[in-house]
Tab-separated table of N, CA and C in Angstrom:
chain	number	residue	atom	x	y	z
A	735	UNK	N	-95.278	-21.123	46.058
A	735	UNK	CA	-93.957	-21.138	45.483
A	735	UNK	C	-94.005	-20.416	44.141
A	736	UNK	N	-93.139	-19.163	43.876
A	736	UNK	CA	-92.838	-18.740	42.838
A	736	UNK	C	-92.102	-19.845	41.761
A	737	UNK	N	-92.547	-19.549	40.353
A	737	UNK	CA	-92.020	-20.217	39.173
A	737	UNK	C	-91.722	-19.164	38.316
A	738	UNK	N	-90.832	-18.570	37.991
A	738	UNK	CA	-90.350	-18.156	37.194
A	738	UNK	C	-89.471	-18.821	35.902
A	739	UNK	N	-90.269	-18.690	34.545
A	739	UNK	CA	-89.255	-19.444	33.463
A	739	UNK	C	-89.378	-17.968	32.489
A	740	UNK	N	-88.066	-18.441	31.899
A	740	UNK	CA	-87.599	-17.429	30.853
A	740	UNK	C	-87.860	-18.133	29.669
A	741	UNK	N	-88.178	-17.511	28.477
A	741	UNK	CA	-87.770	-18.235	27.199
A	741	UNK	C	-88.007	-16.733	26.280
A	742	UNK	N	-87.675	-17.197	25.220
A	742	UNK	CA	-87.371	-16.235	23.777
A	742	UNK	C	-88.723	-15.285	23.551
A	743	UNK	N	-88.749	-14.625	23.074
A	743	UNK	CA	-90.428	-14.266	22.594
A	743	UNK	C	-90.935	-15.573	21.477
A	744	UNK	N	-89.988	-15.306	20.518
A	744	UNK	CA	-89.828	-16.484	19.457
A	744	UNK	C	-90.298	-17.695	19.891
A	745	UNK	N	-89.902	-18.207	20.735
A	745	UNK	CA	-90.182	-19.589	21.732
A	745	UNK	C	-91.898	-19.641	22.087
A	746	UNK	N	-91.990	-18.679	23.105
A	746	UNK	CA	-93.335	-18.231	23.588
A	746	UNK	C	-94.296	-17.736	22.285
A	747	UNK	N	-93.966	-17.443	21.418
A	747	UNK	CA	-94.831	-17.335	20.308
A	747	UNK	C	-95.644	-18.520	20.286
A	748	UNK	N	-95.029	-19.493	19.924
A	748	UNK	CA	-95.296	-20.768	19.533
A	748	UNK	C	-96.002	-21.770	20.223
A	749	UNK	N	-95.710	-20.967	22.018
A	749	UNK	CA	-96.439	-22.021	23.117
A	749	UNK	C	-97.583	-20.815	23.911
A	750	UNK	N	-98.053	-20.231	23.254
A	750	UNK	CA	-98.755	-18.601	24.255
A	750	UNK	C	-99.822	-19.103	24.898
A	751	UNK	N	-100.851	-20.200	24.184
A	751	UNK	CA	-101.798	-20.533	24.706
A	751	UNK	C	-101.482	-20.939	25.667
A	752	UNK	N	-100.720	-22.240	25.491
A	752	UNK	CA	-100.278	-22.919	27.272
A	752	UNK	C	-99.495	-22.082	28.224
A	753	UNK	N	-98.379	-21.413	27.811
A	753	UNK	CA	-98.161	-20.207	28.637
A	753	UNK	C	-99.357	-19.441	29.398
A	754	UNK	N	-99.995	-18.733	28.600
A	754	UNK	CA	-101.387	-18.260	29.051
A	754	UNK	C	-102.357	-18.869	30.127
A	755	UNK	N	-102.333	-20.613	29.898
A	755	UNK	CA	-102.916	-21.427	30.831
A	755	UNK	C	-101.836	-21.591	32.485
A	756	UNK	N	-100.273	-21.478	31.848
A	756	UNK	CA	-99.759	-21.789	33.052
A	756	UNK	C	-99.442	-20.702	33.918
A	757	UNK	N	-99.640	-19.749	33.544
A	757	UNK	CA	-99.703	-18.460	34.485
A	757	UNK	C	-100.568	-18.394	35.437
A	758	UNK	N	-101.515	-19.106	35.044
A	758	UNK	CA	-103.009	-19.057	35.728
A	758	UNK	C	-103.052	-19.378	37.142
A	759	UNK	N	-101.866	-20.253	37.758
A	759	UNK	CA	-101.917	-20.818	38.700
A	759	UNK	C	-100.740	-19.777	39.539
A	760	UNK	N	-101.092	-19.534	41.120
A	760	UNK	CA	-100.718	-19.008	41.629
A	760	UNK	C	-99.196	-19.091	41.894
A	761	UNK	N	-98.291	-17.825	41.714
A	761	UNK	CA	-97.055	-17.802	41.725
A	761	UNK	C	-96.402	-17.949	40.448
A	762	UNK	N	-96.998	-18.270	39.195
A	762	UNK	CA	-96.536	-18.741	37.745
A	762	UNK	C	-96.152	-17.590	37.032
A	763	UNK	N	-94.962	-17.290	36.687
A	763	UNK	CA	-94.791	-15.762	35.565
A	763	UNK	C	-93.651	-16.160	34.543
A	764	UNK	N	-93.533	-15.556	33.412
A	764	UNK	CA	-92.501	-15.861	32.506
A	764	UNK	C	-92.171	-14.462	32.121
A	765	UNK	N	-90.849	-14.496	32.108
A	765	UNK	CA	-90.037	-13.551	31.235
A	765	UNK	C	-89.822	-14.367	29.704
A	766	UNK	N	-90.309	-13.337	28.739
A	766	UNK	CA	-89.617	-13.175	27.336
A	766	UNK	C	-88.373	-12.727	27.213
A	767	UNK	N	-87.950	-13.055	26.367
A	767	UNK	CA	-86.134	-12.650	26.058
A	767	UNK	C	-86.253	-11.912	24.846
A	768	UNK	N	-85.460	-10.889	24.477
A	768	UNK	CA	-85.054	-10.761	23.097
A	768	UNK	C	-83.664	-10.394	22.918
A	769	UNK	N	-82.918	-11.216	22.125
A	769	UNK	CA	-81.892	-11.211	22.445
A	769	UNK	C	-81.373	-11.505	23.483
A	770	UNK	N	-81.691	-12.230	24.000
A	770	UNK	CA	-80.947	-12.616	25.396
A	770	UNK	C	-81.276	-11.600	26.647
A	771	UNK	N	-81.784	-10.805	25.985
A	771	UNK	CA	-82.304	-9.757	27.467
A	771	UNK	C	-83.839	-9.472	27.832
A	772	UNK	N	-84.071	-9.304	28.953
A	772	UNK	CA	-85.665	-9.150	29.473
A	772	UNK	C	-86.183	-8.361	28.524
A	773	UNK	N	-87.820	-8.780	28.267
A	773	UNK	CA	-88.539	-7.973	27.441
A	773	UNK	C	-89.354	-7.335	27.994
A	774	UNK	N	-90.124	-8.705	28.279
A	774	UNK	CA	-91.550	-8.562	28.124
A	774	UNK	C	-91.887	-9.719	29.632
A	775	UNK	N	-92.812	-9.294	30.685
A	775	UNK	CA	-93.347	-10.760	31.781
A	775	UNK	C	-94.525	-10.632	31.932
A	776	UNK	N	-95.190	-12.223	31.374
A	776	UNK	CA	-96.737	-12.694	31.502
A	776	UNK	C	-96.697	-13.391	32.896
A	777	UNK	N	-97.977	-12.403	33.605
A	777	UNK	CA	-98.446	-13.461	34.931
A	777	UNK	C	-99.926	-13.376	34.858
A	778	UNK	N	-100.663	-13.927	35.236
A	778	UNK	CA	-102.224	-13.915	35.064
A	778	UNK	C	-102.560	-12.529	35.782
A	779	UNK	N	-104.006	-12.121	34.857
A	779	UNK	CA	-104.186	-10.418	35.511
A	779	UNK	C	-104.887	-10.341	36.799
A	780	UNK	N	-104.906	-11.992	37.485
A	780	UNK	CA	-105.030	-11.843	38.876
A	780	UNK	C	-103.602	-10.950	39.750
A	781	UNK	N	-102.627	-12.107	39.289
A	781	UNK	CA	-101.603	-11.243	39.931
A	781	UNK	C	-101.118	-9.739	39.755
A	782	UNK	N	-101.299	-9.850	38.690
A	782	UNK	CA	-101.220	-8.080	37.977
A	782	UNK	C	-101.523	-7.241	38.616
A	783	UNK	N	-102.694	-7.374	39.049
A	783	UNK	CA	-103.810	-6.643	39.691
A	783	UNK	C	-103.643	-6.440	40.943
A	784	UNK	N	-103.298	-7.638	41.386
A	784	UNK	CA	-102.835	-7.751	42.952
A	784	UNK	C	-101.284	-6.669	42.926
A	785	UNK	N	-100.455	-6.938	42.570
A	785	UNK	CA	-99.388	-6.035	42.671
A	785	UNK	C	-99.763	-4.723	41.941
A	786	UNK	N	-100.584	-4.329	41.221
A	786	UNK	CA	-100.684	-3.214	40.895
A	786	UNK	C	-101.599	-2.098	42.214
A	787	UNK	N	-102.377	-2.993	42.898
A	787	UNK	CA	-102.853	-2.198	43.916
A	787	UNK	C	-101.659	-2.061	45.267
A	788	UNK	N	-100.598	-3.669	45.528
A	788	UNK	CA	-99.879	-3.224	46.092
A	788	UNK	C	-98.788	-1.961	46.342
A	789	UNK	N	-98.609	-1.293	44.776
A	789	UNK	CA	-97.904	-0.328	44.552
A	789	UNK	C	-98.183	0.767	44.862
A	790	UNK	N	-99.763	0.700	44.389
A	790	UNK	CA	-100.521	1.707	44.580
A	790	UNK	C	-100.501	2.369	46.584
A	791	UNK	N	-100.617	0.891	47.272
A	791	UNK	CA	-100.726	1.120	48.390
A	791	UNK	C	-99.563	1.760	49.257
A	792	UNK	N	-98.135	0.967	48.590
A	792	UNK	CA	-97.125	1.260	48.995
A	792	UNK	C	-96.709	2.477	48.559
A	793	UNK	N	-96.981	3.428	47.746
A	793	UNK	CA	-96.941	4.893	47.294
A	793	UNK	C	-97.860	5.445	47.754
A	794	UNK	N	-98.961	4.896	48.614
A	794	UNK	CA	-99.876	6.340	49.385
A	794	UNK	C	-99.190	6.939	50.831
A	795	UNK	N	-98.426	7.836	50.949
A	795	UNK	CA	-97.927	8.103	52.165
A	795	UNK	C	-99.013	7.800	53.368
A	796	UNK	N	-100.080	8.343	53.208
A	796	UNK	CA	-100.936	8.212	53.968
A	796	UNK	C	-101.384	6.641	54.431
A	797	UNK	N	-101.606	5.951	53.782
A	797	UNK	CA	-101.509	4.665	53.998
A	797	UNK	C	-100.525	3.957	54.609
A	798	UNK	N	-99.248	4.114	54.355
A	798	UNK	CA	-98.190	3.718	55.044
A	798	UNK	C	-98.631	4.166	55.860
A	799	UNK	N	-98.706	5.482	56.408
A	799	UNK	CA	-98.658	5.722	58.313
A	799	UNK	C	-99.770	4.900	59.015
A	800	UNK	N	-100.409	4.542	57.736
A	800	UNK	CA	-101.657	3.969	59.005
A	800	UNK	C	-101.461	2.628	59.338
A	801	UNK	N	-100.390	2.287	58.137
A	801	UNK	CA	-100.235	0.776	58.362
A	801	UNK	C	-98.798	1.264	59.244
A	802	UNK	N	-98.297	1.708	59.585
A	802	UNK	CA	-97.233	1.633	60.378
A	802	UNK	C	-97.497	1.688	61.765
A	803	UNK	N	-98.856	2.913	61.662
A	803	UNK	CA	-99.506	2.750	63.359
A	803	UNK	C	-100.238	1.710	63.423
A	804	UNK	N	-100.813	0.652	62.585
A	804	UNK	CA	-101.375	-0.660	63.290
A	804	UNK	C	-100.539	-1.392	63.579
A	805	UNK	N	-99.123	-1.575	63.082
A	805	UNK	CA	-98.344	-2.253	63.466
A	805	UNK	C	-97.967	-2.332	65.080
A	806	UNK	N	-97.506	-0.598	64.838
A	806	UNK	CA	-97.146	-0.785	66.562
A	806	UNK	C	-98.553	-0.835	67.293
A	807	UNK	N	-99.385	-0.517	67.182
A	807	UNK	CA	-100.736	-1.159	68.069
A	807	UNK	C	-101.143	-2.367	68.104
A	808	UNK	N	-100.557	-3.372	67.316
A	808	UNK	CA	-100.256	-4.567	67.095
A	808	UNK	C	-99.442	-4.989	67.699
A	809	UNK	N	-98.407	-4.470	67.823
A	809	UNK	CA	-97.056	-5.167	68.701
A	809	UNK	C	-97.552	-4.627	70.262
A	810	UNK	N	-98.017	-3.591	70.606
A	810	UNK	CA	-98.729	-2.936	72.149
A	810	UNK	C	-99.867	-3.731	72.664
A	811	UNK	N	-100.300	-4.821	71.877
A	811	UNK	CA	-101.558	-5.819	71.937
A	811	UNK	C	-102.433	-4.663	72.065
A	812	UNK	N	-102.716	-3.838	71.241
A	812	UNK	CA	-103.964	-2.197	71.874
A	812	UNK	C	-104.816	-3.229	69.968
A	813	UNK	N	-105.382	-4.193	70.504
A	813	UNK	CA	-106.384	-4.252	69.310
A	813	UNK	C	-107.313	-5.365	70.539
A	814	UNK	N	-108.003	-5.799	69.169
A	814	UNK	CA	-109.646	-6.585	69.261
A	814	UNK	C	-109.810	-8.056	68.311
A	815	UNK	N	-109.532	-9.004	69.253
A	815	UNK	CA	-109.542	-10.369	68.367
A	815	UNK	C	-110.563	-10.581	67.709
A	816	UNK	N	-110.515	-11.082	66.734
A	816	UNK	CA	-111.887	-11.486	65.653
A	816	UNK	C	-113.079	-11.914	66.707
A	817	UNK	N	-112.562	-12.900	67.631
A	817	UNK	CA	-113.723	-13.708	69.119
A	817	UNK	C	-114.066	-12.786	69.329
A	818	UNK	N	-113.259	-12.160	69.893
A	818	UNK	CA	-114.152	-10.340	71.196
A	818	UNK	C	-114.635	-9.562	69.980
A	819	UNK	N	-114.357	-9.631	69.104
A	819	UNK	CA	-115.359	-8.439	67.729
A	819	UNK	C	-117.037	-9.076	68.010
A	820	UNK	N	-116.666	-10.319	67.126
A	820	UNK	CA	-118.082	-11.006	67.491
A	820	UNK	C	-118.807	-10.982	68.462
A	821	UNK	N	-117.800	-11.489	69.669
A	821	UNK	CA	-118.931	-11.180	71.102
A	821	UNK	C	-119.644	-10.044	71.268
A	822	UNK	N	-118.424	-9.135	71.068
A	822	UNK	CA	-119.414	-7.858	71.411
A	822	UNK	C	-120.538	-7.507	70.619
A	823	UNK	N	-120.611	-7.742	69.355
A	823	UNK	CA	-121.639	-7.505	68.446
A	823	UNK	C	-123.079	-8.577	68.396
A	824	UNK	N	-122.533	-9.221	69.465
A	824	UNK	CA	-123.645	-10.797	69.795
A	824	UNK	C	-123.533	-11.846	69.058
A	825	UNK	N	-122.711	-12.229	68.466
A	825	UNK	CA	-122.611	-13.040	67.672
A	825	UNK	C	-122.272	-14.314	68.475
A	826	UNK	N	-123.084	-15.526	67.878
A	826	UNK	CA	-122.872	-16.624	68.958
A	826	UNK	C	-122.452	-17.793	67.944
A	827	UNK	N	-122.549	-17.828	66.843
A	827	UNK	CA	-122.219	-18.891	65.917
A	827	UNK	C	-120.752	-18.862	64.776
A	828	UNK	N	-120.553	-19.632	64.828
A	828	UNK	CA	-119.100	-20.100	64.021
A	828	UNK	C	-119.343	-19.196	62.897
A	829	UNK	N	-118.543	-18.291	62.575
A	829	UNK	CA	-118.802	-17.459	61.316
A	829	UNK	C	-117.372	-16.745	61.155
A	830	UNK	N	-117.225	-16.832	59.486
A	830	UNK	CA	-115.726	-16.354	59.143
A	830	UNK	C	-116.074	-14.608	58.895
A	831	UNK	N	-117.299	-14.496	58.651
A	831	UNK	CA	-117.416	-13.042	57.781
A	831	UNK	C	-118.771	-12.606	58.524
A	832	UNK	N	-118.328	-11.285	58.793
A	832	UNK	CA	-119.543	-9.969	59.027
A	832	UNK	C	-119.484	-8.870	57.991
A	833	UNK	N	-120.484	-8.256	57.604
A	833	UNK	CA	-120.297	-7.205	56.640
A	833	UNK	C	-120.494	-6.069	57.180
A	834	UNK	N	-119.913	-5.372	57.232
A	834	UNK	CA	-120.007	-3.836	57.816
A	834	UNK	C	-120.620	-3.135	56.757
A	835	UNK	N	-121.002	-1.558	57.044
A	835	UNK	CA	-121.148	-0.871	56.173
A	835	UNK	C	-120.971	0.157	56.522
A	836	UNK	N	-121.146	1.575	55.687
A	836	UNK	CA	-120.733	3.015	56.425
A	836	UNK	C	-122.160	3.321	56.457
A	837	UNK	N	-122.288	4.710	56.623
A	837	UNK	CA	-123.807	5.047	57.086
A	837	UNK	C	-124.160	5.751	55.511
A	838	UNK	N	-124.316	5.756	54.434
A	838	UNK	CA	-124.655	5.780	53.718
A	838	UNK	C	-126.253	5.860	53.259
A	839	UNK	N	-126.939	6.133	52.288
A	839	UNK	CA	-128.506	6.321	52.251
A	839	UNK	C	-129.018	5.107	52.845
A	840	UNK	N	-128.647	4.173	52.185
A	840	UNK	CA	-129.303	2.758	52.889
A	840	UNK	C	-129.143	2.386	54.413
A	841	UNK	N	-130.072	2.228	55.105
A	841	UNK	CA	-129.298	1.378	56.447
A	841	UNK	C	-129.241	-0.060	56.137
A	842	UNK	N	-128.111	-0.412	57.065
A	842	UNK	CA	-127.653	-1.802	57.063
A	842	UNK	C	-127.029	-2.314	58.158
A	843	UNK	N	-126.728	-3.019	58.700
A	843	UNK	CA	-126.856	-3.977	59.693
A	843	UNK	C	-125.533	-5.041	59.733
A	844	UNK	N	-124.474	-5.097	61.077
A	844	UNK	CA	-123.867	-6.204	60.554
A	844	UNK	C	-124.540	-7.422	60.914
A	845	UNK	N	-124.140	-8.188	59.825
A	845	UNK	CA	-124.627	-9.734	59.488
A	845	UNK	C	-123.356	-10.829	59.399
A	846	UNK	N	-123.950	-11.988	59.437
A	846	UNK	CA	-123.252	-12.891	59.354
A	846	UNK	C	-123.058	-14.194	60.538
A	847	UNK	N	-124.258	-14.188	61.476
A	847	UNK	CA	-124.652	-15.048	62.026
A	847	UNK	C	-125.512	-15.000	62.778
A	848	UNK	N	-125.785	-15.597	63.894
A	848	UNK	CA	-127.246	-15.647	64.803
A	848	UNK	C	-126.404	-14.469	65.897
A	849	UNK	N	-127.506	-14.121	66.091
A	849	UNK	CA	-127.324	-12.385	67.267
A	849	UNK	C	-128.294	-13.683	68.467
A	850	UNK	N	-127.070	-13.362	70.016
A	850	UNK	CA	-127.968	-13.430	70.814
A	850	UNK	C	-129.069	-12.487	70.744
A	851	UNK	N	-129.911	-13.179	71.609
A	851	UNK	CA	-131.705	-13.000	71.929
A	851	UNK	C	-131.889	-11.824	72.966
């Protein structure tokens, strides 16, 4: 759940630390006022960050198309459930995460649980 509170700069002067603390929690942002109009909005530089790459993503043309063609290959069922990823790679144990890698100088291996035998 988003929280959005407004107050003065003046106001927020006075409370920044706890402001600062209550941003912290997910969905928390404040608008400053001056004069009665938007200034200035504190959200923790988790979220920041998070919407600053969203922008980023949503302005790469190229990106959009690719997310537009997983969509419809998504809606065509033309994909690979997390289960059938694993199977095929042998994976036989309860596991949230495999790490991929590209082929890069190092070799590497996906991991992240017991490989059938």
């Amino acid at each position: 759940m988003n929280t959005k509170t407004t107050i003065s700069i003046s106001e927020a002067r006075k409370k920044i630390f706890d402001i600062a603390e209550e941003v912290q929690r997910p969905g928390n942002y404040y608008t400053f006022t001056e004069n009665g109009k938007p200034k200035v909005v504190m959200m923790s530089a988790e979220e920041f960050e998070s919407l600053i790459e969203t922008m980023e993503i949503l302005s790469d043309p190229k990106a959009m198309k690719r997310m537009e063609q997983a969509e419809k290959e998504l809606k065509r069922g033309d994909y690979v459930s997390w289960t059938d990823f694993k199977k095929g790679w042998g994976y036989t144990q309860k596991t949230d995460a495999i790490a991929l890698a590209d082929k890069g100088k190092k070799k590497y291996r996906v991991g992240g649980g017991k490989k059938k035998r």
